[in-house]
CSV table of C-alpha atoms and ligand atoms in Angstrom, one decimal:
chain,number,residue,atom,x,y,z
A,1,MET,CA,8.5,33.0,-5.0
A,2,GLN,CA,11.7,31.1,-4.7
A,3,ALA,CA,11.5,27.8,-2.8
A,4,ASP,CA,13.2,27.6,0.6
A,5,GLN,CA,16.6,25.9,0.3
A,6,ASP,CA,15.4,23.3,2.9
A,7,GLN,CA,12.1,22.6,1.3
A,8,PRO,CA,12.0,20.6,-2.0
A,9,ALA,CA,9.5,22.1,-4.5
A,10,LEU,CA,8.1,18.6,-5.4
A,11,ARG,CA,6.4,19.9,-8.5
A,12,HIS,CA,7.9,17.3,-10.7
A,13,VAL,CA,9.5,14.1,-9.3
A,14,LEU,CA,11.7,11.8,-11.3
A,15,VAL,CA,11.4,8.3,-9.9
A,16,SER,CA,14.2,6.2,-11.3
A,17,GLY,CA,13.7,2.4,-11.0
A,18,GLY,CA,10.0,3.1,-10.6
A,19,ALA,CA,8.8,0.0,-12.4
A,20,GLY,CA,10.3,-2.2,-9.7
A,21,PHE,CA,8.8,-3.4,-6.4
A,22,ILE,CA,9.3,-0.4,-4.0
A,23,GLY,CA,9.7,2.3,-6.7
A,24,SER,CA,6.3,1.4,-8.2
A,25,ALA,CA,4.6,1.6,-4.8
A,26,PHE,CA,6.2,5.0,-4.2
A,27,ALA,CA,5.1,6.2,-7.6
A,28,ARG,CA,1.5,5.0,-7.3
A,29,ASN,CA,1.2,6.5,-3.8
A,30,PHE,CA,2.9,9.7,-4.7
A,31,VAL,CA,0.5,10.4,-7.6
A,32,ARG,CA,-2.4,9.7,-5.2
A,33,ASP,CA,-1.1,11.7,-2.3
A,34,HIS,CA,0.3,14.8,-4.2
A,35,PRO,CA,-2.4,15.9,-6.6
A,36,GLU,CA,-0.3,18.9,-7.7
A,37,ALA,CA,2.8,17.0,-8.6
A,38,ARG,CA,3.9,15.4,-11.9
A,39,VAL,CA,5.7,12.1,-11.7
A,40,THR,CA,8.0,10.7,-14.4
A,41,VAL,CA,9.2,7.1,-13.9
A,42,LEU,CA,12.5,6.3,-15.6
A,43,ASP,CA,13.3,2.6,-15.8
A,44,LYS,CA,15.4,0.3,-17.9
A,45,LEU,CA,12.9,-2.6,-17.5
A,46,THR,CA,15.5,-5.2,-16.6
A,47,TYR,CA,14.1,-8.6,-15.6
A,48,ALA,CA,12.9,-7.0,-12.4
A,49,GLY,CA,11.0,-4.1,-14.0
A,50,ASN,CA,7.4,-4.5,-15.0
A,51,THR,CA,5.1,-1.8,-16.3
A,52,GLN,CA,2.1,-3.7,-15.0
A,53,ASN,CA,3.2,-2.5,-11.5
A,54,LEU,CA,2.3,1.0,-12.7
A,55,ALA,CA,-1.1,0.1,-14.2
A,56,PRO,CA,-3.1,2.0,-11.5
A,57,VAL,CA,-1.5,5.3,-12.5
A,58,TRP,CA,-0.6,4.7,-16.2
A,59,ASP,CA,-3.5,6.7,-17.6
A,60,GLU,CA,-3.1,9.6,-15.1
A,61,PRO,CA,-2.2,12.8,-17.1
A,62,ARG,CA,0.3,13.8,-14.4
A,63,PHE,CA,2.2,10.5,-14.9
A,64,ARG,CA,4.7,9.6,-17.6
A,65,PHE,CA,6.9,6.5,-18.2
A,66,VAL,CA,10.2,6.6,-20.0
A,67,GLN,CA,12.3,3.5,-20.7
A,68,ALA,CA,16.0,4.4,-20.1
A,69,ASP,CA,19.2,3.2,-18.4
A,70,ILE,CA,20.5,5.3,-15.5
A,71,CYS,CA,24.0,4.7,-16.9
A,72,ASP,CA,23.1,6.6,-20.1
A,73,TYR,CA,23.9,10.3,-19.4
A,74,ASP,CA,22.3,11.6,-22.6
A,75,ALA,CA,19.1,9.8,-21.9
A,76,VAL,CA,18.7,10.8,-18.2
A,77,ALA,CA,20.1,14.3,-18.3
A,78,PRO,CA,17.0,15.9,-20.0
A,79,LEU,CA,14.7,14.1,-17.6
A,80,VAL,CA,16.6,15.2,-14.6
A,81,VAL,CA,16.6,18.9,-15.8
A,82,GLU,CA,12.8,18.9,-16.2
A,83,ALA,CA,12.3,17.6,-12.6
A,84,ASP,CA,13.1,19.3,-9.3
A,85,THR,CA,13.5,16.0,-7.4
A,86,VAL,CA,15.1,12.7,-8.1
A,87,VAL,CA,14.2,9.7,-6.0
A,88,ASN,CA,16.5,6.8,-7.1
A,89,PHE,CA,15.3,3.3,-6.6
A,90,ALA,CA,17.0,1.9,-9.7
A,91,ALA,CA,19.4,-0.9,-8.7
A,92,GLU,CA,20.2,-4.5,-9.1
A,93,SER,CA,18.7,-5.6,-5.9
A,94,HIS,CA,19.1,-9.4,-5.2
A,95,VAL,CA,21.9,-10.6,-3.0
A,96,ASP,CA,22.1,-14.1,-4.5
A,97,ARG,CA,22.4,-12.7,-8.1
A,98,SER,CA,25.2,-10.4,-6.9
A,99,ILE,CA,27.2,-13.4,-5.6
A,100,MET,CA,26.7,-15.1,-9.0
A,101,ASP,CA,27.7,-12.0,-11.1
A,102,PRO,CA,28.9,-8.8,-9.3
A,103,ASP,CA,29.7,-6.8,-12.5
A,104,VAL,CA,26.2,-5.5,-13.3
A,105,PHE,CA,25.8,-4.5,-9.6
A,106,VAL,CA,28.8,-2.2,-9.8
A,107,ARG,CA,27.6,-0.8,-13.2
A,108,THR,CA,24.1,0.1,-12.2
A,109,ASN,CA,24.4,0.6,-8.4
A,110,VAL,CA,27.6,2.7,-8.5
A,111,LEU,CA,28.3,4.0,-12.0
A,112,GLY,CA,24.6,4.6,-12.7
A,113,VAL,CA,24.1,6.5,-9.5
A,114,ASN,CA,27.1,8.7,-10.3
A,115,THR,CA,25.5,9.4,-13.8
A,116,LEU,CA,22.3,10.5,-12.2
A,117,LEU,CA,24.2,12.7,-9.7
A,118,ARG,CA,26.2,14.3,-12.4
A,119,ALA,CA,23.0,15.0,-14.4
A,120,ALA,CA,21.5,16.6,-11.3
A,121,ARG,CA,24.6,18.6,-10.4
A,122,ASP,CA,25.0,20.0,-13.9
A,123,GLY,CA,21.4,20.3,-14.9
A,124,TRP,CA,20.2,22.1,-11.8
A,125,LYS,CA,23.2,24.3,-11.4
A,126,ALA,CA,22.0,27.2,-13.5
A,127,GLY,CA,18.7,27.6,-11.6
A,128,GLY,CA,20.4,27.0,-8.2
A,129,TYR,CA,19.8,24.0,-5.9
A,130,ALA,CA,17.1,25.7,-3.8
A,131,GLY,CA,13.9,23.6,-3.9
A,132,LYS,CA,15.8,20.6,-5.3
A,133,ARG,CA,16.4,17.2,-3.8
A,134,PHE,CA,18.2,14.0,-4.7
A,135,LEU,CA,17.1,11.1,-2.6
A,136,GLN,CA,19.0,7.8,-2.8
A,137,VAL,CA,17.1,4.7,-1.7
A,138,SER,CA,19.6,2.5,0.2
A,139,THR,CA,19.5,-0.5,2.5
A,140,ASP,CA,20.2,-1.7,6.0
A,141,GLU,CA,22.7,-4.1,4.4
A,142,VAL,CA,25.3,-1.4,4.2
A,143,TYR,CA,25.9,-1.8,7.9
A,144,GLY,CA,26.7,-5.5,7.4
A,145,HIS,CA,25.9,-8.3,9.8
A,146,VAL,CA,24.8,-6.9,13.3
A,147,GLY,CA,25.5,-9.5,16.0
A,148,GLU,CA,23.8,-7.6,18.8
A,149,GLY,CA,22.1,-4.3,19.5
A,150,ALA,CA,20.9,-1.9,16.8
A,151,THR,CA,22.6,0.4,14.3
A,152,ALA,CA,21.8,4.1,14.2
A,153,GLU,CA,22.6,6.2,11.1
A,154,ASP,CA,26.1,7.1,12.4
A,155,ALA,CA,27.3,3.5,12.6
A,156,PRO,CA,30.1,2.6,10.3
A,157,LEU,CA,29.3,1.1,6.9
A,158,ALA,CA,30.6,-2.5,6.7
A,159,PRO,CA,28.9,-4.3,3.8
A,160,ARG,CA,29.9,-7.9,3.2
A,161,ASN,CA,28.3,-9.0,-0.2
A,162,PRO,CA,28.7,-7.5,-3.7
A,163,TYR,CA,25.1,-6.1,-3.6
A,164,SER,CA,25.6,-4.3,-0.2
A,165,ALA,CA,29.1,-3.2,-1.1
A,166,SER,CA,27.8,-1.6,-4.3
A,167,LYS,CA,24.9,0.1,-2.4
A,168,ALA,CA,27.5,1.5,0.1
A,169,GLY,CA,29.6,2.7,-2.8
A,170,ALA,CA,26.6,4.5,-4.2
A,171,GLU,CA,25.9,6.2,-0.8
A,172,LEU,CA,29.4,7.5,-0.6
A,173,MET,CA,29.1,9.0,-4.1
A,174,VAL,CA,25.8,10.6,-3.1
A,175,PHE,CA,27.2,12.2,0.1
A,176,SER,CA,30.3,13.3,-1.8
A,177,TYR,CA,28.1,15.3,-4.2
A,178,GLY,CA,26.6,17.0,-1.2
A,179,THR,CA,30.0,17.8,0.3
A,180,ASN,CA,31.8,18.9,-2.8
A,181,PHE,CA,29.1,20.4,-5.0
A,182,GLY,CA,26.4,21.5,-2.5
A,183,LEU,CA,23.8,19.2,-4.1
A,184,PRO,CA,21.0,18.7,-1.6
A,185,VAL,CA,21.2,14.9,-1.1
A,186,VAL,CA,19.5,12.6,1.4
A,187,VAL,CA,19.7,8.8,1.9
A,188,THR,CA,17.2,6.3,3.3
A,189,ARG,CA,18.3,2.9,4.5
A,190,GLY,CA,15.4,0.4,4.6
A,191,GLU,CA,15.0,-3.0,6.1
A,192,ASN,CA,13.7,-6.1,4.2
A,193,THR,CA,10.5,-5.0,2.5
A,194,ILE,CA,7.5,-7.1,1.5
A,195,GLY,CA,4.1,-6.7,-0.2
A,196,PRO,CA,2.5,-6.6,-3.6
A,197,TYR,CA,4.5,-6.8,-6.9
A,198,GLN,CA,7.8,-8.1,-5.4
A,199,TYR,CA,9.7,-10.2,-7.9
A,200,PRO,CA,9.5,-13.8,-6.8
A,201,GLU,CA,13.2,-14.3,-6.3
A,202,LYS,CA,13.1,-12.7,-2.9
A,203,ALA,CA,12.4,-15.1,0.0
A,204,THR,CA,8.9,-13.9,0.9
A,205,PRO,CA,7.2,-14.0,-2.6
A,206,LEU,CA,9.3,-17.1,-3.5
A,207,PHE,CA,8.0,-19.0,-0.5
A,208,ILE,CA,4.4,-17.8,-1.0
A,209,THR,CA,4.3,-18.7,-4.7
A,210,ASN,CA,6.2,-22.0,-4.3
A,211,ALA,CA,3.7,-22.9,-1.5
A,212,ILE,CA,0.7,-22.2,-3.7
A,213,GLU,CA,2.3,-24.4,-6.4
A,214,ASP,CA,3.1,-27.1,-3.8
A,215,LYS,CA,6.8,-26.7,-4.5
A,216,PRO,CA,9.6,-26.9,-1.9
A,217,LEU,CA,10.5,-23.7,0.1
A,218,PRO,CA,14.3,-23.5,0.1
A,219,ILE,CA,15.7,-22.5,3.5
A,220,TYR,CA,19.3,-21.5,3.6
A,221,GLY,CA,21.5,-23.1,6.2
A,222,GLN,CA,19.4,-23.9,9.3
A,223,GLY,CA,17.0,-21.0,8.7
A,224,ARG,CA,18.1,-19.0,11.7
A,225,ALA,CA,19.0,-15.8,9.9
A,226,VAL,CA,16.7,-13.0,11.1
A,227,ARG,CA,15.2,-10.1,9.2
A,228,HIS,CA,12.6,-7.3,10.0
A,229,TYR,CA,9.8,-7.2,7.4
A,230,VAL,CA,8.5,-3.7,6.6
A,231,TYR,CA,5.3,-3.4,4.5
A,232,VAL,CA,6.0,-1.8,1.2
A,233,ASP,CA,3.5,1.1,1.6
A,234,ASP,CA,5.1,2.0,5.0
A,235,HIS,CA,8.5,2.0,3.3
A,236,ALA,CA,7.2,4.3,0.5
A,237,ALA,CA,5.5,6.6,3.1
A,238,ALA,CA,8.8,6.9,5.0
A,239,ILE,CA,10.6,7.9,1.8
A,240,ASP,CA,7.9,10.5,1.0
A,241,LEU,CA,8.4,11.9,4.5
A,242,VAL,CA,12.2,12.0,4.4
A,243,LEU,CA,11.9,13.8,1.0
A,244,ARG,CA,9.8,16.5,2.6
A,245,ARG,CA,11.2,16.8,6.1
A,246,GLY,CA,14.7,15.2,6.0
A,247,ALA,CA,17.7,17.4,6.2
A,248,PRO,CA,20.2,17.4,3.3
A,249,GLY,CA,23.4,15.5,4.0
A,250,GLU,CA,21.6,13.1,6.3
A,251,ALA,CA,20.7,9.4,6.3
A,252,TYR,CA,17.5,8.0,7.7
A,253,ASN,CA,16.8,4.3,8.8
A,254,ILE,CA,13.5,2.7,8.0
A,255,GLY,CA,12.6,-0.4,10.0
A,256,ASN,CA,10.6,-2.1,12.8
A,257,ASP,CA,11.2,-4.1,15.9
A,258,VAL,CA,10.0,-7.5,15.0
A,259,GLU,CA,12.8,-10.1,14.4
A,260,VAL,CA,11.6,-13.0,12.3
A,261,ASN,CA,13.9,-15.9,11.3
A,262,THR,CA,13.5,-17.8,8.0
A,263,VAL,CA,11.9,-20.8,9.5
A,264,ARG,CA,9.2,-18.7,11.1
A,265,LEU,CA,8.7,-16.8,7.9
A,266,ALA,CA,8.2,-20.1,6.0
A,267,GLU,CA,6.0,-21.7,8.7
A,268,THR,CA,3.7,-18.6,8.9
A,269,ILE,CA,3.3,-18.6,5.1
A,270,LEU,CA,2.5,-22.3,5.0
A,271,ASP,CA,0.0,-22.0,7.8
A,272,LEU,CA,-1.8,-19.1,6.2
A,273,LEU,CA,-2.1,-21.1,2.9
A,274,GLY,CA,-3.1,-24.3,4.7
A,275,LYS,CA,0.0,-26.1,3.2
A,276,PRO,CA,2.1,-28.8,5.0
A,277,ARG,CA,5.3,-27.8,6.8
A,278,SER,CA,7.0,-30.7,5.0
A,279,LEU,CA,7.4,-28.3,2.0
A,280,MET,CA,10.3,-26.6,3.9
A,281,GLN,CA,13.6,-27.9,2.6
A,282,LEU,CA,17.0,-27.0,4.0
A,283,VAL,CA,19.5,-26.1,1.3
A,284,PRO,CA,23.2,-25.0,1.5
A,285,ASP,CA,23.6,-21.6,3.1
A,286,ARG,CA,24.1,-18.4,1.2
A,287,PRO,CA,27.9,-17.6,1.2
A,288,GLY,CA,28.8,-14.8,3.6
A,289,HIS,CA,25.2,-14.8,4.8
A,290,ASP,CA,24.4,-11.7,7.0
A,291,TYR,CA,22.5,-13.4,9.8
A,292,ARG,CA,21.1,-10.3,11.4
A,293,TYR,CA,20.4,-6.7,10.7
A,294,ASN,CA,18.7,-4.4,13.2
A,295,LEU,CA,18.0,-0.7,12.8
A,296,ASP,CA,17.6,2.1,15.2
A,297,TYR,CA,15.0,4.1,13.3
A,298,ARG,CA,14.0,6.7,15.9
A,299,LYS,CA,15.4,9.5,13.6
A,300,THR,CA,12.7,8.7,11.0
A,301,LEU,CA,10.0,8.3,13.6
A,302,ALA,CA,11.0,11.8,14.9
A,303,LEU,CA,10.1,13.2,11.4
A,304,GLY,CA,6.6,11.9,12.0
A,305,TRP,CA,6.6,8.5,10.3
A,306,GLN,CA,3.7,6.4,11.4
A,307,PRO,CA,3.9,2.8,10.0
A,308,GLN,CA,0.6,1.1,9.6
A,309,TYR,CA,2.0,-2.4,9.6
A,310,ALA,CA,4.2,-2.7,12.7
A,311,ASP,CA,2.7,-6.2,13.4
A,312,PHE,CA,4.3,-9.1,11.5
A,313,GLU,CA,1.1,-11.2,11.3
A,314,LYS,CA,-0.7,-8.2,9.6
A,315,THR,CA,2.2,-7.6,7.3
A,316,ILE,CA,2.6,-11.2,6.1
A,317,GLY,CA,-1.2,-11.7,6.1
A,318,ALA,CA,-1.7,-8.8,3.6
A,319,THR,CA,1.2,-10.0,1.5
A,320,VAL,CA,0.1,-13.6,1.3
A,321,ALA,CA,-3.4,-12.5,0.4
A,322,TRP,CA,-2.1,-10.4,-2.5
A,323,TYR,CA,-0.1,-13.2,-4.1
A,324,ARG,CA,-3.1,-15.6,-3.6
A,325,ASP,CA,-5.4,-13.1,-5.4
A,326,ASN,CA,-3.1,-12.0,-8.1
A,327,GLN,CA,-1.7,-15.2,-9.6
A,328,ASP,CA,-1.6,-14.0,-13.2
A,329,TRP,CA,1.0,-11.4,-12.2
A,330,TRP,CA,3.6,-13.8,-10.8
A,331,ARG,CA,2.8,-16.8,-12.9
A,332,THR,CA,3.7,-14.8,-16.0
A,333,ILE,CA,7.0,-13.9,-14.4
A,334,LYS,CA,7.8,-17.5,-13.3
A,335,ALA,CA,7.1,-18.8,-16.8
A,336,GLY,CA,10.0,-16.6,-18.3
A,337,GLU,CA,13.7,-15.9,-17.7
A,338,TYR,CA,13.0,-16.7,-14.0
A,339,GLN,CA,13.3,-20.4,-14.7
A,340,GLU,CA,16.9,-20.3,-15.8
A,341,TYR,CA,17.9,-18.3,-12.7
A,342,TYR,CA,15.9,-20.7,-10.5
A,343,LYS,CA,17.6,-23.8,-11.9
A,344,LYS,CA,21.0,-22.3,-11.4
A,345,GLN,CA,20.4,-21.0,-7.9
A,346,TYR,CA,18.5,-24.0,-6.6
A,347,ALA,CA,20.2,-26.8,-8.4
A,348,VAL,CA,20.1,-28.9,-5.2
A,349,LEU,CA,16.2,-28.8,-5.1
A,350,ALA,CA,14.4,-31.7,-6.6
A,351,GLY,CA,12.4,-30.5,-9.6
A,352,ALA,CA,14.3,-27.2,-9.8
B,401,NAD,P1,13.6,-4.2,-7.8
B,401,NAD,O1,14.7,-5.1,-8.3
B,401,NAD,O2,12.2,-4.7,-7.7
B,401,NAD,O3,13.5,-3.0,-8.8
B,401,NAD,C1,14.6,-2.3,-9.3
B,401,NAD,C2,14.1,-1.5,-10.5
B,401,NAD,O4,15.3,-0.9,-11.1
B,401,NAD,C3,13.6,-2.4,-11.7
B,401,NAD,O5,12.4,-1.8,-12.2
B,401,NAD,C4,14.7,-2.3,-12.8
B,401,NAD,O6,14.2,-2.5,-14.1
B,401,NAD,C5,15.3,-1.0,-12.5
B,401,NAD,N1,16.7,-0.9,-13.0
B,401,NAD,C6,17.7,-1.8,-12.8
B,401,NAD,N2,18.8,-1.4,-13.4
B,401,NAD,C7,18.5,-0.2,-14.0
B,401,NAD,C8,19.2,0.7,-14.8
B,401,NAD,N3,20.5,0.5,-15.1
B,401,NAD,N4,18.6,1.8,-15.2
B,401,NAD,C9,17.3,2.1,-15.0
B,401,NAD,N5,16.5,1.2,-14.2
B,401,NAD,C10,17.1,0.1,-13.7
B,401,NAD,O7,14.1,-3.6,-6.5
B,401,NAD,P2,13.3,-3.1,-5.1
B,401,NAD,O8,13.2,-4.3,-4.2
B,401,NAD,O9,12.1,-2.4,-5.5
B,401,NAD,O10,14.4,-2.1,-4.5
B,401,NAD,C11,14.3,-0.8,-4.9
B,401,NAD,C12,15.5,0.0,-4.2
B,401,NAD,O11,15.3,-0.2,-2.8
B,401,NAD,C13,16.9,-0.6,-4.5
B,401,NAD,O12,17.7,0.5,-4.7
B,401,NAD,C14,17.2,-1.5,-3.3
B,401,NAD,O13,18.6,-1.5,-3.1
B,401,NAD,C15,16.5,-0.7,-2.2
B,401,NAD,N6,16.0,-1.5,-1.1
B,401,NAD,C16,15.3,-2.7,-1.3
B,401,NAD,C17,14.8,-3.4,-0.2
B,401,NAD,C18,13.9,-4.6,-0.3
B,401,NAD,O14,13.7,-5.3,0.6
B,401,NAD,N7,13.4,-5.0,-1.5
B,401,NAD,C19,15.0,-2.9,1.1
B,401,NAD,C20,15.8,-1.8,1.3
B,401,NAD,C21,16.3,-1.1,0.2
B,402,DAU,O1,17.6,-5.8,4.2
B,402,DAU,C1,17.2,-5.1,3.0
B,402,DAU,C2,17.5,-6.0,1.8
B,402,DAU,O2,16.5,-7.0,1.9
B,402,DAU,C3,17.4,-5.3,0.5
B,402,DAU,O3,18.4,-4.3,0.4
B,402,DAU,C4,17.6,-6.2,-0.7
B,402,DAU,O4,17.4,-5.6,-1.9
B,402,DAU,C5,16.5,-7.3,-0.5
B,402,DAU,O5,16.7,-8.3,-1.6
B,402,DAU,C6,16.5,-8.0,0.8
B,402,DAU,O6,17.7,-8.7,1.0
B,402,DAU,P1,17.7,-10.1,1.8
B,402,DAU,O7,18.9,-10.9,1.4
B,402,DAU,O8,17.5,-9.9,3.2
B,402,DAU,O9,16.4,-10.8,1.2
B,402,DAU,P2,16.0,-12.2,0.7
B,402,DAU,O10,14.6,-12.2,0.5
B,402,DAU,O11,16.9,-12.6,-0.4
B,402,DAU,O12,16.4,-13.1,1.9
B,402,DAU,C7,15.7,-13.0,3.2
B,402,DAU,C8,16.2,-14.1,4.1
B,402,DAU,O13,15.8,-15.3,3.7
B,402,DAU,C9,17.8,-14.1,4.2
B,402,DAU,O14,18.2,-14.4,5.5
B,402,DAU,C10,18.1,-15.2,3.2
B,402,DAU,C11,16.9,-16.2,3.4
B,402,DAU,N1,16.6,-16.9,2.2
B,402,DAU,C12,16.5,-16.3,1.0
B,402,DAU,C13,16.1,-16.9,-0.2
B,402,DAU,C14,16.0,-16.2,-1.5
B,402,DAU,C15,16.4,-18.3,2.2
B,402,DAU,O15,16.5,-18.9,3.3
B,402,DAU,N2,16.1,-19.0,1.1
B,402,DAU,C16,15.9,-18.3,-0.1
B,402,DAU,O16,15.6,-19.0,-1.2
């Protein structure tokens, strides 16, 4: 029986960037929640990729890992053809690194996405696009700084840093493959996500691990920038849902309603770990800092998304507990390449 054009078959899902933070959560949960499906993770294993993040599913017969670069057409094309669904998490993902060196962001986030799209368009064409899906994981940062109110999916894209500009470029390529070639594409735009296995360059794992090590927590500017913190399993569940129920050609916001500024984030972490607030240290602001994002995510709720961590205290509590209980994971990372980046980014900090 041929699959309905509007329903992805989900027999074999290719998860690109699946050794990173959110992609690995999606892959672990997808293997658990879809016992009939095969999952291939494709990942270049940049500094941010880590096969340990996939340990819970590594020995599962329906799971496979392939090391490859999404910019390498010859490597990715056979993997795409075997699958009926691509969920693309692969990206350079850290805003501060994009300000230091934008080039690799354009390469992976724009050219790499185009390579994956081309592989899907050409590889799936002979069998038709029915039952196929290409889901691009994007970010609320594509809307740019939002002074007041909330952005729904039809708001204009106005990215302001090299990371978000490259992610917006990727989205435009994705939608263009839907419009011009009929590829069934869908995009999710998530808010700031936290939880287990997040590389400790991002504010939350950086603050938690520094606090455990009694090191300063670097707060940009006056620490008044606000974010909404979504638990990683909620983000992964929303992507799974959009994959199954989202309409091709559409974007879906993934967020929550709790605004938290950087000082509150740092104070909550210090309190949970019983560390002094004197560990907070103001440092020069991020250039072009987006002080606020705020998503209207009712379209995703309407699909049936039911986040389990709508409460910030629960979200940060679970996150702090994981880093406290899994110190081998992040201490190994912090002993490596990380140190060079940290010294460069936080030169103003004593002991950086
Ligand atoms: P991450 O940096 O933890 O993981 C990215 C993964 O992509 C790594 O495993 C890395 O090895 C891989 N990768 C990088 N370049 C690659 C290439 N050229 N070929 C193949 N693999 C490559 O990122 P994350 O935080 O898990 O984010 C995943 C996706 O979600 C990204 O697209 C990001 O833009 C988006 N997103 C992240 C957040 C967040 O708060 N972390 C929020 C919304 C959206
Ligand atoms: O909003 C979604 C985005 O969230 C994702 O698309 C990105 O991939 C992800 O990295 C994240 O971007 P942010 O820039 O919001 O996250 P970050 O953890 O870097 O910063 C969160 C806030 O904390 C932000 O206002 C900057 C501030 N900050 C960050 C760092 C690293 C500090 O004050 N000090 C720091 O050292």
